[in-house]
Every structure is written in C-alpha cells, then in structure tokens.
Tab-separated table of C-alpha atoms in Angstrom:
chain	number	residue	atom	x	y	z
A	1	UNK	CA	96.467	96.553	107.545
A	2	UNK	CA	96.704	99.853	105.437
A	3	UNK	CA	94.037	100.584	103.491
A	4	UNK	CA	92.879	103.865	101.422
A	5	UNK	CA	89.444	104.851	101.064
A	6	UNK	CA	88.210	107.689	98.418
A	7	UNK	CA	84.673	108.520	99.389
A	8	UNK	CA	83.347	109.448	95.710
A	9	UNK	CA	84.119	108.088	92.774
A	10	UNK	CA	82.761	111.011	90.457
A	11	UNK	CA	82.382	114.683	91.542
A	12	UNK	CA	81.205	117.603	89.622
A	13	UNK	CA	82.292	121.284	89.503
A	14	UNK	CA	81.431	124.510	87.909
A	15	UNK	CA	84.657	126.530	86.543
A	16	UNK	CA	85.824	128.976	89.195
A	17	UNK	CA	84.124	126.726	92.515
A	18	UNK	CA	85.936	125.194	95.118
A	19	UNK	CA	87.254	121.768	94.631
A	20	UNK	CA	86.994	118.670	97.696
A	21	UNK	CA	88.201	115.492	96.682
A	22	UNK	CA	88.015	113.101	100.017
A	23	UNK	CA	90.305	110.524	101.167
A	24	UNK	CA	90.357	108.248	104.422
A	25	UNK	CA	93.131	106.695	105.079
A	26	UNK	CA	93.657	102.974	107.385
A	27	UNK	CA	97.598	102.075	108.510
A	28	UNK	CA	99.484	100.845	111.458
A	29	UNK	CA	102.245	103.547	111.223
A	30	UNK	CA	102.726	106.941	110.496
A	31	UNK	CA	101.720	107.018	107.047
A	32	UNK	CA	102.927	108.695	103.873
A	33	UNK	CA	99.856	109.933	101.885
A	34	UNK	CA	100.102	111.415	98.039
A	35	UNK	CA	97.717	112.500	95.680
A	36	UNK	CA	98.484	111.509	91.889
A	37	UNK	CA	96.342	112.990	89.008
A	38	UNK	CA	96.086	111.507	85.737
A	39	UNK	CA	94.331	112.850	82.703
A	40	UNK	CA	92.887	110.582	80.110
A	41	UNK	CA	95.347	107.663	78.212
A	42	UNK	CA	98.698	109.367	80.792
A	43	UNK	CA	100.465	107.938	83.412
A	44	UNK	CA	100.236	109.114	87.127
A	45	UNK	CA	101.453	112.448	88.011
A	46	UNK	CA	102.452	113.460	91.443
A	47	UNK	CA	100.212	116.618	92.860
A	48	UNK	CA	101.456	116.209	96.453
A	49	UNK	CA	102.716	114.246	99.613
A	50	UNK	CA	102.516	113.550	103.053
A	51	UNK	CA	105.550	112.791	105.280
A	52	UNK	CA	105.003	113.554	108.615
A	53	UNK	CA	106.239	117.247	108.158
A	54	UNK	CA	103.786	120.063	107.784
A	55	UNK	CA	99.941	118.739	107.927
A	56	UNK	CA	98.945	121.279	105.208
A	57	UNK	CA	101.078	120.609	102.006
A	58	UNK	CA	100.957	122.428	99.227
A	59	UNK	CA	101.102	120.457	95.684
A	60	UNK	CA	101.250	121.827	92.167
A	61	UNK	CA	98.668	123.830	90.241
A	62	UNK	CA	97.148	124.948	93.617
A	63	UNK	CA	96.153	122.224	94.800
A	64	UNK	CA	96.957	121.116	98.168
A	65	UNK	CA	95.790	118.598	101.489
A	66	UNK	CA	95.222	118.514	105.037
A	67	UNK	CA	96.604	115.594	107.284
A	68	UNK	CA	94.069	115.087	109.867
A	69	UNK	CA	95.316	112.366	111.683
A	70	UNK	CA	92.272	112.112	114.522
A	71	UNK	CA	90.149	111.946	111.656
A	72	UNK	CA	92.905	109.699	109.175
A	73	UNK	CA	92.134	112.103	106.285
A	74	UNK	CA	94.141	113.597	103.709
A	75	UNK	CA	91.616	115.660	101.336
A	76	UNK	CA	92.456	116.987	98.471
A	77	UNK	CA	91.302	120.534	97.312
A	78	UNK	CA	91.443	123.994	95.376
A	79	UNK	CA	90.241	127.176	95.760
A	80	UNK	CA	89.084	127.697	92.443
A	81	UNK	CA	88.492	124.984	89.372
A	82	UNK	CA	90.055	124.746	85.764
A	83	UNK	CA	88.856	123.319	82.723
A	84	UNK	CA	92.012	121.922	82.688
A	85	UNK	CA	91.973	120.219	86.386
A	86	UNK	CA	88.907	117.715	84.592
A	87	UNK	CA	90.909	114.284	84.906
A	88	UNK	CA	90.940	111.285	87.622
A	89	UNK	CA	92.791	112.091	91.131
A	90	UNK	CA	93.986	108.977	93.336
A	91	UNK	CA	94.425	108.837	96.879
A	92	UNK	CA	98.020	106.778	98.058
A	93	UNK	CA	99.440	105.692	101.339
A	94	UNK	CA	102.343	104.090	101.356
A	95	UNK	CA	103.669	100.776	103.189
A	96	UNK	CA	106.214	101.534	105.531
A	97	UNK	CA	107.482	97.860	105.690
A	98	UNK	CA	107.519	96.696	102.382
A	99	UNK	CA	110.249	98.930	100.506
A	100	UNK	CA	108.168	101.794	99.235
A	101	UNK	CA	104.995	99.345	97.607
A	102	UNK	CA	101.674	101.948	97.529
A	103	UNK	CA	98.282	101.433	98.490
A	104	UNK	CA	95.930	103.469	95.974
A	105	UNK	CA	92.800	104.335	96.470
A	106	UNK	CA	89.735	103.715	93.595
A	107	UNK	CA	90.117	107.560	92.196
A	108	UNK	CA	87.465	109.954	91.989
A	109	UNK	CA	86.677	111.631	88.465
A	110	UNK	CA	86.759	115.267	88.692
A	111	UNK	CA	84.369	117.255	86.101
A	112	UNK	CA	84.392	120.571	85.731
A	113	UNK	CA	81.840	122.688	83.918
A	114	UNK	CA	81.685	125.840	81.604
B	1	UNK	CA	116.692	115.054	85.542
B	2	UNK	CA	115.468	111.809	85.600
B	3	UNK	CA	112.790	110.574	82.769
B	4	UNK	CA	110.891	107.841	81.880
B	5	UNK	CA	110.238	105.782	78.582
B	6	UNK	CA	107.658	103.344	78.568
B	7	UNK	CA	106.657	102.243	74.589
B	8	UNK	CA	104.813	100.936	72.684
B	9	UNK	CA	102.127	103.626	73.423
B	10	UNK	CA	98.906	101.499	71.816
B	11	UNK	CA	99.598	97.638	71.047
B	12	UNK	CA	97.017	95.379	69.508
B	13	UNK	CA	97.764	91.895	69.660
B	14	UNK	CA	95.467	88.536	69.187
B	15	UNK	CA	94.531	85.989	71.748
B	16	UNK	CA	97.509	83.798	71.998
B	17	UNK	CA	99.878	86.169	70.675
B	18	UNK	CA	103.280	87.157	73.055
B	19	UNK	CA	103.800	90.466	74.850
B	20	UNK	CA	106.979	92.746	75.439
B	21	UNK	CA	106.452	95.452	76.884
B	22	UNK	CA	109.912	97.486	78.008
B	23	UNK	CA	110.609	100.323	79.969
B	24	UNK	CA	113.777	102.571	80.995
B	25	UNK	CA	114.576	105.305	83.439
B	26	UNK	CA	117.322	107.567	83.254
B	27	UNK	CA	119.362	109.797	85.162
B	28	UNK	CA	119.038	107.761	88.320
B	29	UNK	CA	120.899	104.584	89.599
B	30	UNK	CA	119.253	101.665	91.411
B	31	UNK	CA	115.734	102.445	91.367
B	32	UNK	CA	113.046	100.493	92.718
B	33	UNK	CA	110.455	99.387	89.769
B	34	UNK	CA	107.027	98.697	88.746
B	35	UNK	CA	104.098	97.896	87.042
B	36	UNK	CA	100.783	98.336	87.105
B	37	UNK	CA	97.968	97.748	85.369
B	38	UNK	CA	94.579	99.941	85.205
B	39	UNK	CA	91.539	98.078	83.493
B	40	UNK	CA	89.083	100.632	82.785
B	41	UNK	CA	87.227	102.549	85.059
B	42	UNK	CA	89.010	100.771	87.806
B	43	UNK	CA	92.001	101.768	89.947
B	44	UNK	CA	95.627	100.996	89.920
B	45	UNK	CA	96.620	97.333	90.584
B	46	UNK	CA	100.356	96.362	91.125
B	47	UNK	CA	101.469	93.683	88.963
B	48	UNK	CA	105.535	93.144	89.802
B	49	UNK	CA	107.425	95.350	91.476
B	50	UNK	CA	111.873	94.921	91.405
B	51	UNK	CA	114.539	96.275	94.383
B	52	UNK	CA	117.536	95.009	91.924
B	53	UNK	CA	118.589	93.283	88.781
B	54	UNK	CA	117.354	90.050	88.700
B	55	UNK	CA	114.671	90.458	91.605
B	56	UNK	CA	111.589	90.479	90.833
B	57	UNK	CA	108.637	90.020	93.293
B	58	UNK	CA	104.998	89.090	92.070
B	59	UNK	CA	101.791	90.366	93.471
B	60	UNK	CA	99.108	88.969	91.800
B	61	UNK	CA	99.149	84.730	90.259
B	62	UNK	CA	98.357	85.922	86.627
B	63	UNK	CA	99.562	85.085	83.164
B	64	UNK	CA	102.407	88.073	82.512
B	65	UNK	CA	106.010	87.813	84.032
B	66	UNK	CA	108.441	90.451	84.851
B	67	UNK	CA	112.004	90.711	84.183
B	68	UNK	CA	115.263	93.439	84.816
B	69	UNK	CA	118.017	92.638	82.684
B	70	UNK	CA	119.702	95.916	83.608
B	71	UNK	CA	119.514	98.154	86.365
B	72	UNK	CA	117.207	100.839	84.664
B	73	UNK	CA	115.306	98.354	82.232
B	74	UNK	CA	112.318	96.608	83.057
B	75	UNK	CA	110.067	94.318	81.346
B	76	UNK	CA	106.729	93.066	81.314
B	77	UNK	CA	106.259	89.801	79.030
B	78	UNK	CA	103.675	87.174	78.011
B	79	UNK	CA	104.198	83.464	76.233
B	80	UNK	CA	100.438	83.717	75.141
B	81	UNK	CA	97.905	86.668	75.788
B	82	UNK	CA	94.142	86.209	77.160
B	83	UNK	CA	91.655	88.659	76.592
B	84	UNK	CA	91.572	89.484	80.377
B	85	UNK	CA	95.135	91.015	79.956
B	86	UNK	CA	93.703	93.988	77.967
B	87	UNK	CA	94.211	97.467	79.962
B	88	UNK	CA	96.249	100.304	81.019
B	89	UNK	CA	99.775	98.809	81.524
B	90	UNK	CA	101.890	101.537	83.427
B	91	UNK	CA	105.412	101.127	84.546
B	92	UNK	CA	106.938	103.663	87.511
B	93	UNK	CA	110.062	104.226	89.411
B	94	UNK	CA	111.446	105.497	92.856
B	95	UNK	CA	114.359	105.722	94.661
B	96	UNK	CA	115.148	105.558	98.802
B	97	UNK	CA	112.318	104.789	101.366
B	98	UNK	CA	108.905	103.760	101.364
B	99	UNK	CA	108.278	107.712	101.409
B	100	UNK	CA	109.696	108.157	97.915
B	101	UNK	CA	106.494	109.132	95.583
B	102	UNK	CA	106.223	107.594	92.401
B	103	UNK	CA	107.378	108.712	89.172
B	104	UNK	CA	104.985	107.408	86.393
B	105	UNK	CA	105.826	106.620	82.341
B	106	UNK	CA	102.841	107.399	79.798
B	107	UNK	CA	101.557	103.714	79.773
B	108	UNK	CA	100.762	101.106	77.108
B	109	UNK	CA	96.915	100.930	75.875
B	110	UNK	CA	96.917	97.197	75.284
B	111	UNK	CA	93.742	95.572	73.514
B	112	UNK	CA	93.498	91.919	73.119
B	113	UNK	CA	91.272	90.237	70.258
C-alpha cells in the first residue's frame, strides 16, 4: 500500500532561518512525490515534483526536495524563510495504478516569525 | 494556459437545503477531475474523482454525488445537506499519467446551519 507520512504537523521559524519540512513516504513502485502549499481559504498550489529524474528538484520560490529513496524521504526545505512562506505545505505520492489518484499527507503548518 | 474556476467562493446553506457546486477548466481537453474536501485543520480527502464524461468514480459512501455533463465541467451536488458536509470543498484537474501534478481551483468555504 502507498502511504505518506509528514512527521510534524506545526513547525516554527524565525525570518531569514532555514526551513525543513519532513516527509516519509510508503509505495510499491517508483513513486511520484510533490509538495503543494496552500495559504489560508486557497486551493493547492504546486511547489515541486518527483519523477524519477533528478533526486534534488528544485520548486518555486526556492524551495526545493531531496529523494532519498534508502531512506523513502522527500523533505521539503529553504535556505532562508519569508513572511510570506507562513501557510500549510502537504506531502503527495501518487498511485501509479489508479490513473493519477494522490495520496496526501496530513500537512505541516509553517510559521514564520519577525 | 489552462485555468480553473471553481465558484461560489463562501456558500451558507441550512440543514436540509441542496448543494451545487460547479467547476470548469479551460484550455485543456479531456482532463482527469476531482474533488476534495478539507474539514478544518485536517488534510485533503478525495471525494469523486472522473476519467470522462459521464464517469464518475466514488471514494468515500457519503451524502454528495458527482456529475460531468461536459468534458471540462464538473459538479458536486446534494438532495439535502447535513451539518457534517461543512468544509473546504476543492475541485482540481490533470491531464496524462499518474505523474501529472495537480492543478487546484480556489475552493468553496461551505458552512452548514
């Protein structure tokens, strides 16, 4: 069975710190792995994916994750936080046998202070 | 470029009451379809998801239904609302393989009363 796991459901930054968000991942095939951010009352937007290419992508807003498949994680971080990057991240792997459906994760909320 | 319109934004309806909710993509044929909905402080959970017109697949026994009249419209409905369908309602698209990321509308706030 696939299965995502996001180890912390609230973590706290100062402006201009590093940013980890961590994500374990469970699935029978070669996953696909995103990250999606949403800010308060949006929809989902796409920061990054997996897809068995590079295991260091790059997303948007400098952002980006490591595919470590002997350790099935996909974390999520930045080198430096921005008021603006305060919202709620989620964690997705995707089924490879059932047209595209995605597995999310619980989301962590990411706050970032003065 | 392809865009999403998901509306009403905010909808307050009573107990009882019927739901509509629509949504459309554009600038894209054939897309797979969804929705979710998000109660608070929870995660994501996927409520009907459609490969084609008229196929619609369920994921969770529950009092909404799904329909796609058209290839880019699809629609979330109710005969009678319960309080336990208030939430985040949040309808998405993709296109090609299980790879495909998501592409997300703005969502409907919906409080029952």
């Amino acid at each position: 069975a696939q299965s995502v796991t996001q180890l912390d459901s609230h973590v706290s930054v100062s402006e201009g710190t590093p940013v980890l968000l961590r994500c374990n991942y469970s699935s029978s095939y070669s996953p696909s792995l995103f990250w999606y951010v949403q800010h308060p009352n949006k929809g989902l937007q796409l920061l990054l994916k997996y897809t068995s290419a590079a295991t260091l992508v790059k997303g948007i807003n400098g952002f980006e994750a490591e595919f470590k498949k002997s350790e099935t994680s996909f974390h999520l971080t930045k080198p430096s936080a921005h008021m603006s990057d305060a919202a709620e991240y989620f964690c997705v792997v995707s089924l490879y046998n059932q047209g595209g459906k995605l597995i999310f994760g619980q989301g962590t909320e990411l706050s970032v202070k003065p | 470029s392809q865009t999403i319109h998901q509306w009403p934004a905010t909808l307050v309806q009573p107990v009882g009451s019927p739901l509509s909710l629509e949504c459309t993509v554009e600038g894209t044929s054939n897309p797979n379809l969804y929705w979710y909905r998000q109660a608070a402080g929870r995660g994501l959970q996927l409520l009907f998801y459609s490969v084609g017109i008229g196929q619609i697949s369920s994921e969770v026994p529950q009092n909404l239904s799904a329909s796609r009249p058209q290839d880019r419209q699809f629609i979330l409905s109710s005969k009678k609302l319960l309080l336990s369908d208030s939430g985040f309602y949040l309808c998405a698209w993709s296109v090609g393989t299980y790879n495909s990321p998501l592409h997300f509308g703005n969502g409907t706030r919906l409080t029952v009363t």
